[in-house]
């Protein structure tokens, strides 16, 4: 799968004083989804779950509720283990999660109505993709008011209720923050484009053309064609890394930075627990506007391939901006967190996002892990190793899927399986890795029930501008944004009205109501893992050590904290495998183990790790005795 970084946008405040954010998302151009697979029976691979009594979860106290006292509170000192190391983040695409008003689109009241489900599932923080007022050119990532709620999603009172009700269930709220750009309908930009001498002219990136009818340079927008838009009124071009309706803010103007940080305070004062930073790589551009190097061939939009060297690099300026942003958060109690949509190109850039003194982004999302494009024990082993012992001593953050990325239920089965039984086995295997490796997992709504992708079938169906521009080569991102599958009823129980995009094909078998009834469902496997994670300190805080590192088929590792030793073995192949683990490699003397969780009923009870037999795509979690 060829992956390309894309940007999405969203905005926060409307009233002159507040800032704008822009968000960049990672998007793929070629998809391997198995979307046409026929829905099958719910999994037949019975997971064995042996409840193990244990300690208590340390992820207990959510961010304090709305309170104006936050603003001038004492500087927060990190507790021994900040909450964001022990939690599991769950990404919600508000438009598709739950529709409380039967409008065909999701809304905040819908999310609030599902908090009991989310608490029962066991996640601790909800990252909401943008729900600010927006013309929806890029589905919320083009923000026209950073400090309000889009009417289609509800009211600020609805948001306050969501924060309040979530807190009662020990769940925090993380907002999406789009700092790179605003909507062209944001009052800031309307002022900026009104005249060359407007006070907000320098809030955006305006330049003269290189010559008549020639933009300032050859930079291309991520969503196709020139990144410069000519404005006839003032006869200058403005810069947009994403759509023309998403003008980039000028982060070299300190007033812009101040305005955006005011937005951050606005939401922290409302009790949010942090921000997911959109498209953070795009914040700064080369001040000399040097042309980017071109490469052979053309992209999905018909433009020359190009290396976005001078408008996408992590220019040094980004680190100072992130440190300043972090210092705003650190003045609030309960360790507010920054989650970053960061670069995947190389590990050093990812690690740099933690900051030299761990003073920038606490949780830069690891897209190098998410971009592993096949079930491969060596590849995943390498991607885990490079971040587990990183030079910044940063805390790892893992994910597979999001609103820009084909659902992994389809991705990893591509080329191997088209039946739901095998896909369920693979998705359980991946769940076991995500929830037992050292770091903070980020789940995408619906992955816990095995939601599949549903790409548009015809151009007329496409909602996502990327799909409209790139059809048919690029079908856009509608396929991973389909309505949450709550039941086998019409529209998957999401809404009685026609949903804004069709539900995915496997909703009859893969939905919350049905899966809750089956002990062996994907949903109940996730729940068991999330519960185990809370009760096993080794899984949350223990060291990570890879075992059997030459094994090409089975990823095996041990997590250890004090006397608590847990071994995880994941057969990533389509053949049965036998694994032999040396107890000494786990710092224990006995080869006796008890099965905590297995995705196969054939591995259960007390066993020896000297000879561990694993069926295809089987995951086991063992406690060493
Ligand atoms: Ca920018």
Short mmCIF file of C-alpha atoms and ligand atoms in Angstrom, two decimals, residues 22 24 179-181 205 219 239-242 247-251 279-285 311-312, ligand 1:
data_model
loop_
_atom_site.label_atom_id
_atom_site.label_comp_id
_atom_site.label_asym_id
_atom_site.label_seq_id
_atom_site.Cartn_x
_atom_site.Cartn_y
_atom_site.Cartn_z
CA UNK A 22 -5.03 22.89 10.67
CA UNK A 24 -2.94 16.97 8.31
CA UNK A 179 -3.36 24.63 13.80
CA UNK A 180 -2.04 24.76 10.25
CA UNK A 181 -4.99 26.36 8.54
CA UNK A 205 0.80 33.34 3.71
CA UNK A 219 4.49 23.61 -4.47
CA UNK A 239 -0.84 29.40 0.21
CA UNK A 240 -2.83 26.27 1.09
CA UNK A 241 -1.21 22.91 1.76
CA UNK A 242 -4.64 21.31 1.57
CA UNK A 247 -5.62 28.68 3.72
CA UNK A 248 -2.48 28.11 5.79
CA UNK A 249 -1.96 30.34 8.77
CA UNK A 250 1.32 32.20 8.99
CA UNK A 251 2.97 30.68 12.03
CA UNK A 279 -1.09 17.86 10.31
CA UNK A 280 1.57 19.12 12.62
CA UNK A 281 4.28 18.59 10.00
CA UNK A 282 2.83 21.30 7.83
CA UNK A 283 2.96 24.18 10.27
CA UNK A 284 5.97 25.96 8.78
CA UNK A 285 7.16 26.51 5.24
CA UNK A 311 6.66 22.78 2.80
CA UNK A 312 6.29 19.53 4.67
CA1 LIG B 1 1.62 25.63 7.06
#
